Amino acid sequence: MWTKHHKKRRFGRLVLPAITVAFLSYFGYHSIHGDFGLEGMEEFERQRVERQARLDVLVRQRQILEKEVALMSDGSLERDMLDEKARFSLNLSRADEIVIFH
């Protein structure tokens, strides 16, 4: 009968737990501090809210411009709208008018 005697090493028992701890530490750190971790998601959310607010402002400006274009191009050009735009573009006013800058 053949028998093998293995000397029990203390180092051998610690290899698998050490690798496991290193593995979990690496992925745990990156799940919080990585680009797609918790801090990264907070940054993405902050940028999304900021850009949504900017989009809302741009949509409102576009609606105002579309309304002005519709008033000027619906076939019956309103004289007041045309007069207002021309005066604003040319920076002119009549002698009997009061101009208020805001």
PDB file of C-alpha atoms in Angstrom:
ATOM      1  CA  MET A   1       0.000   0.000   0.000  1.00  0.00           C
ATOM      2  CA  TRP A   2       1.413   3.249  -1.122  1.00  0.00           C
ATOM      3  CA  THR A   3       0.790   6.324   0.988  1.00  0.00           C
ATOM      4  CA  LYS A   4       1.765   9.875   0.423  1.00  0.00           C
ATOM      5  CA  HIS A   5       2.369  12.147   3.278  1.00  0.00           C
ATOM      6  CA  HIS A   6       1.613  15.756   2.592  1.00  0.00           C
ATOM      7  CA  LYS A   7       2.923  18.344   4.880  1.00  0.00           C
ATOM      8  CA  LYS A   8       0.089  20.686   5.727  1.00  0.00           C
ATOM      9  CA  ARG A   9       1.100  24.185   4.863  1.00  0.00           C
ATOM     10  CA  ARG A  10      -0.520  27.187   6.407  1.00  0.00           C
ATOM     11  CA  PHE A  11       0.118  29.218   3.256  1.00  0.00           C
ATOM     12  CA  GLY A  12      -1.923  26.839   1.113  1.00  0.00           C
ATOM     13  CA  ARG A  13      -5.041  27.354   3.184  1.00  0.00           C
ATOM     14  CA  LEU A  14      -4.848  31.141   2.710  1.00  0.00           C
ATOM     15  CA  VAL A  15      -4.434  31.255  -1.078  1.00  0.00           C
ATOM     16  CA  LEU A  16      -8.103  30.837  -2.075  1.00  0.00           C
ATOM     17  CA  PRO A  17      -9.471  33.264   0.575  1.00  0.00           C
ATOM     18  CA  ALA A  18      -6.809  35.840  -0.384  1.00  0.00           C
ATOM     19  CA  ILE A  19      -7.730  35.601  -4.078  1.00  0.00           C
ATOM     20  CA  THR A  20     -11.415  35.865  -3.187  1.00  0.00           C
ATOM     21  CA  VAL A  21     -10.844  38.960  -1.036  1.00  0.00           C
ATOM     22  CA  ALA A  22      -8.761  40.599  -3.767  1.00  0.00           C
ATOM     23  CA  PHE A  23     -11.413  39.789  -6.391  1.00  0.00           C
ATOM     24  CA  LEU A  24     -14.277  41.147  -4.284  1.00  0.00           C
ATOM     25  CA  SER A  25     -12.289  44.224  -3.262  1.00  0.00           C
ATOM     26  CA  TYR A  26     -11.500  45.085  -6.879  1.00  0.00           C
ATOM     27  CA  PHE A  27     -15.070  44.784  -8.108  1.00  0.00           C
ATOM     28  CA  GLY A  28     -16.484  46.368  -4.959  1.00  0.00           C
ATOM     29  CA  TYR A  29     -14.305  49.437  -5.403  1.00  0.00           C
ATOM     30  CA  HIS A  30     -15.243  49.841  -9.064  1.00  0.00           C
ATOM     31  CA  SER A  31     -18.944  49.333  -8.365  1.00  0.00           C
ATOM     32  CA  ILE A  32     -18.823  52.501  -6.260  1.00  0.00           C
ATOM     33  CA  HIS A  33     -16.063  54.657  -7.761  1.00  0.00           C
ATOM     34  CA  GLY A  34     -15.942  53.450 -11.375  1.00  0.00           C
ATOM     35  CA  ASP A  35     -17.347  55.176 -14.450  1.00  0.00           C
ATOM     36  CA  PHE A  36     -20.559  53.142 -14.226  1.00  0.00           C
ATOM     37  CA  GLY A  37     -20.593  52.861 -10.430  1.00  0.00           C
ATOM     38  CA  LEU A  38     -22.751  54.694  -7.923  1.00  0.00           C
ATOM     39  CA  GLU A  39     -20.813  57.960  -8.129  1.00  0.00           C
ATOM     40  CA  GLY A  40     -20.783  57.798 -11.922  1.00  0.00           C
ATOM     41  CA  MET A  41     -24.546  57.314 -12.011  1.00  0.00           C
ATOM     42  CA  GLU A  42     -25.028  60.351  -9.764  1.00  0.00           C
ATOM     43  CA  GLU A  43     -22.954  62.407 -12.206  1.00  0.00           C
ATOM     44  CA  PHE A  44     -25.001  61.084 -15.148  1.00  0.00           C
ATOM     45  CA  GLU A  45     -28.237  62.009 -13.363  1.00  0.00           C
ATOM     46  CA  ARG A  46     -26.956  65.521 -12.595  1.00  0.00           C
ATOM     47  CA  GLN A  47     -26.011  66.023 -16.250  1.00  0.00           C
ATOM     48  CA  ARG A  48     -29.384  64.664 -17.390  1.00  0.00           C
ATOM     49  CA  VAL A  49     -31.304  67.122 -15.199  1.00  0.00           C
ATOM     50  CA  GLU A  50     -29.104  70.015 -16.343  1.00  0.00           C
ATOM     51  CA  ARG A  51     -29.514  69.137 -20.009  1.00  0.00           C
ATOM     52  CA  GLN A  52     -33.267  68.600 -19.625  1.00  0.00           C
ATOM     53  CA  ALA A  53     -33.581  72.122 -18.195  1.00  0.00           C
ATOM     54  CA  ARG A  54     -31.566  73.502 -21.133  1.00  0.00           C
ATOM     55  CA  LEU A  55     -33.775  71.556 -23.560  1.00  0.00           C
ATOM     56  CA  ASP A  56     -36.924  73.008 -21.973  1.00  0.00           C
ATOM     57  CA  VAL A  57     -35.561  76.550 -22.450  1.00  0.00           C
ATOM     58  CA  LEU A  58     -34.685  75.845 -26.090  1.00  0.00           C
ATOM     59  CA  VAL A  59     -38.104  74.297 -26.769  1.00  0.00           C
ATOM     60  CA  ARG A  60     -39.810  77.395 -25.340  1.00  0.00           C
ATOM     61  CA  GLN A  61     -37.643  79.683 -27.505  1.00  0.00           C
ATOM     62  CA  ARG A  62     -38.432  77.603 -30.572  1.00  0.00           C
ATOM     63  CA  GLN A  63     -42.175  77.754 -29.883  1.00  0.00           C
ATOM     64  CA  ILE A  64     -41.988  81.538 -29.609  1.00  0.00           C
ATOM     65  CA  LEU A  65     -40.091  81.773 -32.893  1.00  0.00           C
ATOM     66  CA  GLU A  66     -42.513  79.412 -34.626  1.00  0.00           C
ATOM     67  CA  LYS A  67     -45.439  81.523 -33.447  1.00  0.00           C
ATOM     68  CA  GLU A  68     -43.794  84.684 -34.806  1.00  0.00           C
ATOM     69  CA  VAL A  69     -43.076  83.003 -38.141  1.00  0.00           C
ATOM     70  CA  ALA A  70     -46.661  81.779 -38.346  1.00  0.00           C
ATOM     71  CA  LEU A  71     -47.912  85.336 -37.779  1.00  0.00           C
ATOM     72  CA  MET A  72     -45.693  86.630 -40.593  1.00  0.00           C
ATOM     73  CA  SER A  73     -46.253  83.863 -43.138  1.00  0.00           C
ATOM     74  CA  ASP A  74     -49.932  82.878 -42.928  1.00  0.00           C
ATOM     75  CA  GLY A  75     -50.833  84.809 -46.063  1.00  0.00           C
ATOM     76  CA  SER A  76     -52.087  87.926 -44.364  1.00  0.00           C
ATOM     77  CA  LEU A  77     -48.963  89.633 -43.117  1.00  0.00           C
ATOM     78  CA  GLU A  78     -49.734  91.663 -40.030  1.00  0.00           C
ATOM     79  CA  ARG A  79     -48.443  95.180 -40.394  1.00  0.00           C
ATOM     80  CA  ASP A  80     -47.724  95.578 -36.691  1.00  0.00           C
ATOM     81  CA  MET A  81     -45.514  92.484 -36.619  1.00  0.00           C
ATOM     82  CA  LEU A  82     -43.648  93.546 -39.733  1.00  0.00           C
ATOM     83  CA  ASP A  83     -43.203  97.088 -38.430  1.00  0.00           C
ATOM     84  CA  GLU A  84     -41.936  95.848 -35.063  1.00  0.00           C
ATOM     85  CA  LYS A  85     -39.375  93.479 -36.584  1.00  0.00           C
ATOM     86  CA  ALA A  86     -38.134  96.060 -39.089  1.00  0.00           C
ATOM     87  CA  ARG A  87     -37.668  98.731 -36.423  1.00  0.00           C
ATOM     88  CA  PHE A  88     -35.886  96.314 -34.115  1.00  0.00           C
ATOM     89  CA  SER A  89     -33.562  95.071 -36.868  1.00  0.00           C
ATOM     90  CA  LEU A  90     -32.735  98.555 -38.152  1.00  0.00           C
ATOM     91  CA  ASN A  91     -32.663 100.153 -34.684  1.00  0.00           C
ATOM     92  CA  LEU A  92     -35.015 102.951 -35.735  1.00  0.00           C
ATOM     93  CA  SER A  93     -37.868 104.824 -34.120  1.00  0.00           C
ATOM     94  CA  ARG A  94     -40.054 107.766 -34.970  1.00  0.00           C
ATOM     95  CA  ALA A  95     -39.539 111.204 -33.458  1.00  0.00           C
ATOM     96  CA  ASP A  96     -42.825 111.079 -31.513  1.00  0.00           C
ATOM     97  CA  GLU A  97     -42.171 107.647 -29.940  1.00  0.00           C
ATOM     98  CA  ILE A  98     -40.757 106.831 -26.524  1.00  0.00           C
ATOM     99  CA  VAL A  99     -38.288 103.924 -26.473  1.00  0.00           C
ATOM    100  CA  ILE A 100     -37.909 101.860 -23.304  1.00  0.00           C
ATOM    101  CA  PHE A 101     -34.859  99.586 -23.126  1.00  0.00           C
ATOM    102  CA  HIS A 102     -35.070  96.491 -20.943  1.00  0.00           C
TER     103      HIS A 102
END
